[in-house]
């Protein structure tokens, strides 16, 4: 194949995979495969002397997609060159001393202190432009808000969530689909929250790895920088001083500890101890020359794929899991590995009986590295393994996945029931997804209204594992309490596409909270409601057009007593659409402001569009993306004081 053509193919595949991983938290290929393709591209660029403008070897990242304020870094934050050979590290030292430390797997953050106080925190972003997350950084478990040093201090470090915290959070999430894939994804979402309360609940830790500048201070060595940062109260990455004679033995010591590490790590970093020497080396277009990353040379084993197990989830997503002949890796026996989605199944060209190589990503998570046979004979199931319904392939964030299309699928039924009993819907305590699954399996639940007749199964429920007499009594009491409700809660509980709590209130208010009018609404009338789009209108009309849905709706209404909702339809903001951004002063948090807007008949959405009535931002003159969008669309920007004046008018 023509080298130039092959390079373009590699660039397209690598950029797509990188975008999916970093921006969309989706994997379309394994890390092993990505590294192999990346190394192939680097080699071809060296051989040909050609480097494309879009090559990932010279581009650090992608444009950010969040709504957080953005800020340019004073100097670009470059990636590190890498190797998987400890001998390469010894050669790289060129007879000098260095510091060897963990390469933590989280989100890189730049902290700035002035007058002894934390003034600003910015994410790495794309290396040139980051996101300002100062309120969130102030909630990190171990970040000092005040330090003794009074000059300007700028340092870089890694925000991480320990495995112990990650496992605890995932354990509390009963919905398999909602569980986080790894600590890095959880950390990224936690650090970049718009609500710092969420960040605070996630136990994010920060470990400094680089002192960028400290006003009036002069350091000759990296270790002295680390020791000084520790004096200021910072936790720094664990490190050891090395020489060419000790580097390989120290790498081995780190390797022996990786499986017991509570803090996620994907390798090591080696930096010259002599700062002046390291700085004198300068940088390439992509890498600084004073540091190099070491990635573990994954231990691989050859085995044979027995079959792929198709694991159905509660949302209809069907996940492929590879089952292979047991092999020993990193001291443990493994026989299963998630393949994540159909895109990876296709890229590996899997087939039963194929000879494959497997490894543990970061020495922990079993993965398929290569398929040596590449028979591509694996049959994608046409039927759901749970209900036998037809399946279909859908493309989500550029990754192909398999879904069950049967609306009556048991897995989907559990998810629907879980929404029905949730706090913003019918608010029935004591019914986790695991409990609902047991009730469905026992034949006690077929439709929503059946929840109001569970007292007919008292003995069976009391005898269920995890229930008992007290749990049963609490459950029945909660069910009885839920009978007094509002029509907007009922409408939300049905789980129609695009209908959240606020949208349900808009629909109910428009039809004077009359159940029959709502169920009989035509698509044309629904779309005429301010704040209701064509997709939602079509979904609502289609839902009630189905006779079984209408019957189920009427069955619910026969079990409950509807209370008139106090919606201030005559308020100044009735029917208006708001977007909230930035920090708040008058209201405790965004949820409190959102509740006030909805009480007065308004609606809150997440992004500024041509339908937005007002953007609420106390910093009305900021250059945030939402402010810019509002100005472009001529959407008024209100401070909290402006909003209060508006609702009092």
XYZ file of C-alpha atoms in Angstrom:
649
model
C 0.000 0.000 0.000
C 1.142 3.554 -0.732
C 2.754 4.933 2.459
C 1.010 8.281 2.237
C -2.377 6.565 1.937
C -1.619 4.292 4.874
C -0.588 7.279 7.004
C -3.857 9.062 6.251
C -5.793 5.927 7.213
C -3.907 5.675 10.498
C -4.488 9.355 11.301
C -8.223 9.050 10.669
C -8.572 5.918 12.819
C -6.405 7.226 15.683
C -8.114 10.618 15.802
C -11.538 8.992 15.811
C -10.525 6.633 18.616
C -8.969 9.464 20.629
C -12.046 11.650 20.256
C -14.316 8.799 21.345
C -12.148 8.048 24.383
C -11.415 11.560 25.653
C -14.579 13.447 24.698
C -17.271 10.803 24.673
C -15.990 8.217 27.218
C -16.420 5.506 24.560
C -13.862 2.937 23.429
C -13.833 1.891 19.783
C -10.525 0.017 20.036
C -8.338 -1.386 22.785
C -5.385 0.574 24.242
C -3.110 -2.157 22.932
C -4.372 -1.710 19.390
C -4.214 2.099 19.647
C -0.577 2.021 20.796
C 0.365 -0.352 17.978
C -1.228 1.882 15.313
C 0.286 5.008 16.882
C 3.780 3.474 16.850
C 3.275 2.439 13.224
C 2.394 6.038 12.320
C 5.418 7.443 14.183
C 7.709 5.039 12.335
C 6.220 5.935 8.941
C 6.570 9.660 9.663
C 10.250 9.141 10.472
C 10.789 7.053 7.343
C 9.015 9.425 4.966
C 9.712 12.755 6.610
C 6.009 13.564 6.115
C 3.846 14.744 9.019
C 0.229 15.591 8.252
C -1.376 18.622 9.906
C -4.025 16.413 11.500
C -1.575 13.804 12.814
C -2.071 12.862 16.475
C 1.729 12.859 16.827
C 1.709 16.675 16.695
C -1.753 17.393 18.081
C -2.173 17.071 21.830
C -5.962 16.885 22.015
C -9.356 17.962 20.735
C -11.528 21.025 21.204
C -13.512 20.953 24.421
C -17.232 20.299 24.383
C -18.264 21.326 27.889
C -19.911 24.552 28.996
C -17.252 25.383 31.598
C -15.366 28.708 31.196
C -12.206 28.265 29.146
C -8.778 29.786 29.571
C -5.534 29.597 27.604
C -2.477 28.172 29.366
C 0.515 30.489 29.744
C 2.637 27.800 28.081
C 1.456 24.711 26.174
C 1.074 21.518 28.200
C 2.784 18.892 26.082
C 2.482 15.122 26.109
C 5.515 13.008 26.976
C 7.482 10.778 24.660
C 7.191 7.182 25.778
C 8.949 3.849 25.888
C 8.202 0.364 27.187
C 11.844 -0.535 27.741
C 13.672 0.017 31.043
C 16.923 -0.214 29.087
C 15.760 2.790 27.040
C 15.310 4.732 30.274
C 18.879 3.916 31.325
C 20.178 5.114 27.966
C 17.976 8.245 28.093
C 19.564 9.343 31.397
C 22.921 9.757 29.583
C 24.864 9.185 32.773
C 22.843 11.662 34.833
C 20.530 11.360 37.838
C 16.781 11.476 37.511
C 13.532 11.226 39.469
C 11.321 8.229 38.723
C 7.668 8.635 39.759
C 4.228 7.162 39.174
C 2.382 8.319 36.053
C -1.082 8.726 37.534
C -4.184 8.023 35.449
C -6.629 10.864 36.050
C -7.053 14.447 34.892
C -4.160 16.931 34.799
C -4.881 20.190 36.641
C -2.954 23.491 36.866
C -3.269 25.298 40.219
C -2.385 28.958 40.752
C -1.862 30.504 44.211
C -1.492 34.189 45.020
C -1.060 35.770 48.447
C -1.128 32.326 49.989
C -4.575 31.379 48.653
C -5.813 29.117 45.881
C -6.897 31.526 43.173
C -7.486 29.377 40.118
C -7.642 25.791 38.865
C -7.652 24.914 35.159
C -7.781 21.512 33.455
C -5.227 20.481 30.852
C -7.921 20.514 28.162
C -6.329 20.260 24.734
C -2.925 21.368 26.022
C -3.350 24.976 24.948
C -6.828 25.765 26.272
C -8.263 24.372 29.498
C -11.453 24.617 31.530
C -11.672 26.666 34.714
C -12.799 24.386 37.562
C -11.757 26.469 40.606
C -14.899 25.828 42.749
C -14.493 22.092 42.173
C -10.755 22.090 43.005
C -11.578 23.672 46.354
C -13.456 20.478 47.237
C -10.565 18.108 46.424
C -9.749 16.008 49.490
C -6.106 17.059 49.875
C -5.698 20.408 48.096
C -4.553 23.192 50.492
C -6.741 26.278 50.149
C -4.113 28.386 51.918
C -0.334 27.998 51.994
C 2.460 29.850 53.756
C 4.125 31.002 50.528
C 2.808 34.462 49.614
C 4.237 34.847 46.107
C 2.634 33.583 42.906
C 2.859 29.806 42.652
C 1.861 27.751 39.615
C 2.020 23.955 39.746
C 0.679 20.991 37.843
C -0.653 17.750 39.198
C -3.062 14.904 38.609
C -6.598 14.732 39.973
C -7.467 11.093 40.633
C -10.127 8.980 42.320
C -8.729 5.977 44.250
C -9.904 2.485 43.350
C -11.433 2.115 46.832
C -13.677 5.146 46.217
C -14.404 4.082 42.630
C -15.482 0.607 43.778
C -17.664 2.059 46.545
C -19.460 4.431 44.149
C -19.993 1.686 41.567
C -21.249 -0.688 44.273
C -23.943 1.843 45.188
C -25.176 1.978 41.564
C -27.505 -0.935 40.953
C -28.099 -0.208 37.272
C -25.339 -2.044 35.405
C -25.456 0.448 32.518
C -24.952 3.396 34.851
C -21.771 2.026 36.438
C -18.516 3.799 35.588
C -16.036 1.944 33.392
C -12.883 3.026 35.211
C -11.632 5.572 37.788
C -10.356 7.899 35.069
C -13.799 8.348 33.498
C -15.365 8.880 36.919
C -12.670 11.417 37.818
C -13.038 13.317 34.541
C -16.771 13.666 35.033
C -16.369 14.595 38.699
C -13.720 17.281 38.162
C -15.637 18.904 35.295
C -18.978 19.108 37.103
C -21.030 22.279 36.926
C -22.121 21.602 40.507
C -19.192 21.461 42.971
C -21.345 19.553 45.470
C -21.102 16.537 43.177
C -17.317 16.896 43.017
C -17.095 17.083 46.807
C -18.962 13.792 47.153
C -16.496 11.959 44.876
C -13.351 12.171 47.098
C -11.087 13.533 44.369
C -7.377 13.596 45.328
C -4.630 15.778 43.869
C -0.946 14.846 43.521
C 1.533 17.491 42.354
C 4.089 16.396 39.755
C 5.557 19.625 38.403
C 6.362 23.051 39.879
C 5.914 25.455 36.952
C 6.949 28.649 38.761
C 7.299 30.042 42.280
C 7.864 33.792 42.460
C 11.303 34.649 43.887
C 12.280 30.986 44.401
C 15.149 29.274 42.600
C 15.625 25.512 42.640
C 18.494 23.531 41.203
C 16.882 20.097 41.488
C 13.491 18.501 40.990
C 13.654 16.755 44.332
C 14.139 20.081 46.142
C 11.042 21.368 44.352
C 9.067 18.347 45.552
C 10.308 18.711 49.127
C 9.399 22.412 49.113
C 5.901 21.658 47.772
C 5.461 19.114 50.552
C 6.406 21.831 53.070
C 3.590 23.937 51.601
C 1.122 21.143 52.319
C 0.880 19.449 48.915
C 0.889 15.721 48.325
C 3.355 14.965 45.535
C 3.585 11.886 43.365
C 5.615 9.140 44.968
C 9.128 9.225 43.521
C 12.630 7.821 43.924
C 15.983 9.256 42.825
C 17.689 7.033 40.243
C 20.919 6.744 38.292
C 21.770 4.665 35.204
C 22.964 1.925 37.572
C 19.726 1.749 39.599
C 16.990 2.689 37.115
C 16.080 -0.829 35.932
C 15.875 -2.247 39.467
C 13.659 0.657 40.575
C 11.336 0.159 37.604
C 10.932 -3.459 38.678
C 10.081 -2.378 42.246
C 7.348 -0.090 40.938
C 6.051 -2.903 38.711
C 5.750 -5.265 41.663
C 3.491 -2.772 43.471
C 1.106 -1.757 40.664
C -1.490 -4.456 41.393
C -1.822 -3.263 45.008
C -1.993 0.461 44.172
C -5.152 2.230 45.359
C -4.357 5.217 43.150
C -4.778 4.516 39.389
C -1.506 4.557 37.436
C -0.747 3.758 33.815
C 3.044 3.860 33.973
C 6.019 5.856 35.255
C 7.657 9.204 34.482
C 11.417 9.816 34.444
C 12.643 13.418 34.758
C 16.178 14.819 34.914
C 17.065 15.785 38.481
C 19.120 18.746 37.245
C 16.511 21.373 36.285
C 18.913 23.630 34.348
C 20.145 20.700 32.269
C 16.620 19.524 31.522
C 15.512 23.004 30.486
C 18.543 23.399 28.233
C 17.365 20.480 26.107
C 14.292 22.403 24.924
C 11.364 20.585 23.315
C 10.119 19.058 20.101
C 6.847 20.070 18.451
C 5.021 17.622 20.712
C 7.309 16.526 23.569
C 9.468 18.240 26.218
C 12.963 16.734 26.314
C 13.441 16.854 30.097
C 11.019 13.980 30.805
C 9.957 10.657 29.326
C 7.058 8.314 30.108
C 7.431 4.596 30.694
C 4.465 2.348 29.922
C 4.336 -1.187 31.211
C 5.306 -3.806 28.646
C 2.106 -5.779 29.078
C 2.516 -9.471 29.778
C 0.592 -11.264 27.050
C -0.541 -14.859 26.706
C -1.769 -16.853 23.738
C -5.112 -18.639 24.133
C -8.204 -19.592 22.143
C -11.564 -17.858 22.066
C -14.256 -20.299 23.150
C -17.262 -18.059 22.510
C -18.651 -14.567 23.031
C -21.245 -14.205 25.762
C -23.898 -11.592 24.941
C -24.908 -9.880 28.165
C -28.208 -7.992 27.988
C -28.597 -4.847 30.061
C -31.608 -3.054 31.422
C -31.586 -0.405 28.720
C -31.643 -2.876 25.846
C -27.888 -2.607 25.227
C -26.321 -6.041 24.693
C -22.636 -6.177 25.655
C -20.160 -8.722 24.194
C -17.886 -10.563 26.661
C -15.136 -12.834 25.328
C -14.737 -16.205 27.054
C -11.426 -17.956 26.349
C -9.279 -20.846 27.583
C -7.914 -19.842 31.036
C -4.403 -18.336 31.078
C -2.148 -16.912 33.784
C -1.463 -13.155 33.601
C 0.280 -10.972 36.178
C -0.071 -13.692 38.802
C -3.779 -14.473 38.352
C -5.838 -16.763 36.115
C -8.168 -15.048 33.657
C -10.712 -16.470 31.221
C -12.997 -13.536 30.372
C -12.602 -10.032 28.918
C -15.112 -7.361 27.946
C -14.990 -6.479 24.252
C -17.031 -3.292 24.942
C -18.937 -2.971 21.637
C -19.379 -4.219 18.075
C -16.806 -1.771 16.692
C -14.093 -3.538 18.688
C -15.520 -6.959 17.764
C -15.165 -5.976 14.096
C -11.696 -4.450 14.477
C -10.494 -7.699 16.072
C -12.252 -9.828 13.428
C -13.295 -12.340 16.080
C -14.538 -15.872 15.561
C -15.030 -18.854 17.850
C -11.882 -20.959 18.085
C -9.608 -18.116 16.968
C -6.116 -17.942 18.445
C -5.902 -14.681 20.386
C -3.417 -12.881 22.629
C -4.694 -11.397 25.864
C -3.187 -9.028 28.418
C -4.122 -6.970 31.460
C -4.434 -3.265 30.648
C -2.296 -1.415 33.230
C -1.670 -4.871 34.703
C -5.272 -4.989 35.994
C -8.080 -5.224 33.414
C -8.147 -8.264 31.052
C -8.277 -7.273 27.376
C -7.810 -8.908 23.981
C -4.596 -7.597 22.394
C -4.667 -9.275 18.987
C -6.529 -11.909 17.050
C -3.920 -14.034 15.287
C -6.496 -15.979 13.256
C -8.878 -13.112 12.332
C -11.573 -15.438 10.995
C -14.277 -12.766 11.425
C -16.759 -15.631 11.680
C -18.498 -14.520 14.868
C -22.259 -14.421 14.424
C -23.928 -11.311 15.827
C -27.123 -12.511 17.556
C -30.350 -11.606 15.832
C -32.321 -12.321 19.010
C -32.035 -10.872 22.515
C -30.607 -13.448 24.989
C -33.142 -12.302 27.626
C -36.461 -12.085 25.789
C -35.773 -13.477 22.325
C -36.791 -10.216 20.677
C -35.136 -8.961 17.501
C -31.873 -7.045 17.855
C -30.511 -4.129 15.854
C -27.157 -2.396 15.472
C -27.051 1.278 16.428
C -24.198 3.752 16.109
C -23.725 5.886 19.237
C -20.772 8.304 19.388
C -19.265 6.544 16.365
C -19.237 3.172 18.130
C -21.473 0.330 16.936
C -23.497 -1.407 19.643
C -26.180 -4.093 19.712
C -29.634 -3.404 21.156
C -32.804 -5.369 21.835
C -35.797 -3.849 19.997
C -38.514 -5.602 22.012
C -40.311 -2.941 24.107
C -41.609 -5.708 26.397
C -38.126 -7.087 27.088
C -37.777 -8.037 30.752
C -34.516 -6.097 31.026
C -36.238 -2.942 29.753
C -39.236 -3.534 32.016
C -36.973 -3.337 35.067
C -35.579 0.010 33.904
C -39.078 1.411 33.262
C -40.285 0.338 36.678
C -37.208 1.881 38.288
C -38.060 5.242 36.701
C -41.710 4.909 37.751
C -40.790 4.526 41.433
C -37.988 7.135 41.410
C -38.063 10.265 43.559
C -39.179 12.716 40.844
C -41.832 10.278 39.604
C -44.085 8.340 42.006
C -41.481 8.464 44.798
C -41.824 4.907 46.160
C -38.990 3.983 48.542
C -37.732 0.431 49.038
C -37.763 -0.718 45.409
C -34.246 -1.007 44.069
C -33.717 -2.416 40.584
C -32.564 -5.674 42.172
C -35.821 -5.930 44.152
C -37.914 -5.024 41.117
C -36.146 -7.745 39.167
C -37.150 -10.305 41.791
C -40.769 -9.123 41.781
C -40.957 -9.298 37.985
C -39.353 -12.752 37.931
C -41.895 -13.954 40.516
C -44.767 -12.772 38.306
C -45.959 -10.067 40.700
C -45.357 -7.132 38.350
C -46.514 -6.894 34.741
C -47.469 -3.232 34.461
C -47.054 -0.094 36.576
C -50.433 -0.324 38.330
C -49.523 -3.765 39.706
C -47.288 -1.994 42.224
C -50.437 -0.918 44.061
C -51.469 -4.536 44.623
C -48.250 -5.968 46.046
C -50.017 -6.453 49.380
C -51.558 -9.535 47.797
C -48.101 -11.150 47.898
C -47.184 -10.355 51.494
C -45.826 -13.788 52.435
C -43.711 -14.166 49.291
C -42.208 -10.685 49.607
C -41.411 -11.064 53.314
C -39.612 -14.329 52.516
C -37.466 -12.732 49.799
C -33.756 -12.333 50.493
C -33.034 -8.821 51.742
C -36.668 -8.036 52.629
C -38.328 -9.262 55.832
C -41.293 -7.924 57.802
C -40.006 -4.406 58.483
C -38.898 -3.815 54.896
C -42.256 -5.031 53.631
C -44.191 -2.716 55.952
C -42.067 0.281 54.919
C -42.564 -0.594 51.243
C -46.349 -0.843 51.529
C -46.475 2.423 53.514
C -44.442 4.149 50.801
C -46.723 2.766 48.081
C -49.814 4.022 49.929
C -48.227 7.448 50.384
C -47.520 7.647 46.650
C -51.244 7.399 45.869
C -51.528 11.123 46.648
C -49.691 12.654 43.743
C -49.904 15.089 40.824
C -50.611 14.477 37.173
C -47.176 15.834 36.184
C -45.506 13.139 38.313
C -47.642 10.491 36.629
C -46.773 11.781 33.150
C -43.041 11.834 33.954
C -43.219 8.347 35.475
C -44.382 6.853 32.154
C -40.865 7.283 30.738
C -41.729 8.891 27.398
C -38.776 10.049 25.328
C -37.761 13.631 26.100
C -40.245 14.038 28.958
C -38.428 14.996 32.141
C -40.057 16.466 35.267
C -40.022 20.045 33.903
C -41.405 19.041 30.496
C -44.158 17.025 32.184
C -45.169 20.137 34.123
C -45.285 22.221 30.923
C -47.563 19.688 29.228
C -49.841 19.334 32.236
C -50.096 23.079 32.729
C -51.027 23.596 29.068
C -53.899 21.097 29.374
C -55.098 22.454 32.731
C -53.836 19.301 34.472
C -56.680 17.266 32.971
C -55.590 13.636 32.388
C -57.919 12.957 29.449
C -56.870 16.078 27.554
C -53.224 15.135 27.951
C -53.755 11.585 26.706
C -55.800 12.797 23.735
C -53.372 15.535 22.655
C -52.323 15.534 19.017
C -48.749 16.074 17.906
C -49.580 19.465 16.343
C -50.926 20.862 19.605
C -48.084 19.435 21.673
C -45.408 21.014 19.496
C -47.139 24.383 19.841
C -46.360 24.407 23.581
C -43.432 26.715 24.325
C -40.477 24.506 25.283
C -41.761 21.298 23.610
C -39.814 20.230 20.529
C -41.008 18.060 17.617
C -39.206 14.910 18.837
C -40.830 15.080 22.280
C -44.225 15.972 20.811
C -44.070 12.985 18.468
C -42.994 10.671 21.309
C -45.886 11.734 23.567
C -48.483 11.434 20.815
C -47.138 8.030 19.752
C -47.135 6.769 23.337
C -50.800 7.485 23.938
C -51.762 6.268 20.460
C -50.836 2.751 21.572
C -53.853 1.114 23.181
C -51.847 -0.879 25.725
C -50.192 2.334 26.926
C -53.545 4.107 27.273
C -54.905 1.183 29.275
C -51.864 1.202 31.540
C -52.195 4.978 32.039
C -55.860 4.667 32.972
C -55.029 1.824 35.356
C -52.543 4.081 37.174
C -55.103 6.886 37.400
C -57.597 4.488 38.979
C -55.097 3.809 41.783
C -54.120 7.372 42.673
C -55.694 10.557 43.919
C -54.545 13.573 41.906
C -53.837 16.821 43.700
C -53.936 20.091 41.797
C -50.421 21.376 41.332
C -49.784 24.971 42.330
C -48.291 26.262 39.087
C -48.171 30.037 38.864
C -49.417 30.217 35.302
C -49.871 33.978 35.498
C -46.325 34.694 36.676
C -43.974 36.800 34.573
C -41.946 33.719 33.617
C -44.745 31.221 32.916
C -43.841 29.325 29.750
C -40.357 30.883 29.592
C -37.237 28.781 29.060
C -34.150 29.406 31.201
C -30.543 28.261 31.159
C -28.485 28.582 34.369
C -24.684 28.866 34.453
C -21.979 30.059 36.817
C -22.021 30.322 40.614
C -25.029 31.528 42.618
C -25.339 33.877 45.585
C -29.022 34.159 46.489
C -30.045 30.538 45.871
C -28.326 27.640 47.640
C -27.560 25.872 44.352
C -28.821 25.443 40.807
C -31.390 22.872 41.820
C -32.969 25.399 44.188
C -33.153 28.023 41.441
C -34.474 25.441 38.988
C -37.220 24.450 41.458
C -38.245 28.112 41.816
C -38.437 28.593 38.044
C -40.529 25.450 37.597
C -42.826 26.464 40.480
C -43.532 29.682 38.602
C -44.330 27.852 35.363
C -40.957 28.174 33.633
C -38.613 25.503 32.323
C -34.863 24.978 32.732
C -32.743 23.448 29.970
C -29.020 22.786 29.663
C -27.973 24.718 26.565
C -28.699 28.066 24.961
C -30.767 27.827 21.750
C -33.034 30.075 19.713
C -35.909 28.964 22.006
C -34.142 30.117 25.198
C -35.912 33.048 26.875
C -33.209 34.001 29.392
C -29.690 32.979 30.418
C -29.017 33.400 34.155
C -25.356 34.150 34.910
C -24.152 36.431 37.699
C -21.133 37.258 35.537
C -23.188 38.894 32.788
C -20.089 40.207 30.979
C -18.050 36.986 30.993
C -16.735 35.504 27.754
C -18.048 32.015 28.513
C -19.433 29.962 25.632
C -22.998 30.302 26.955
C -22.734 34.080 27.213
C -21.352 34.258 23.686
C -24.136 32.027 22.373
C -26.766 34.115 24.167
C -25.353 37.339 22.711
C -25.289 35.791 19.249
C -28.949 34.736 19.530
C -29.960 37.981 21.306
C -31.029 36.068 24.417
C -31.119 38.366 27.491
C -28.525 37.574 30.188
C -29.805 38.040 33.738
C -28.001 38.158 37.066
C -29.774 36.658 40.065
C -30.841 40.168 41.060
C -32.306 40.703 37.587
C -34.162 37.397 37.887
C -35.582 38.301 41.303
C -36.751 41.633 39.947
C -38.370 39.857 36.994
C -40.409 37.406 39.071
C -41.498 40.159 41.451
C -42.711 42.396 38.628
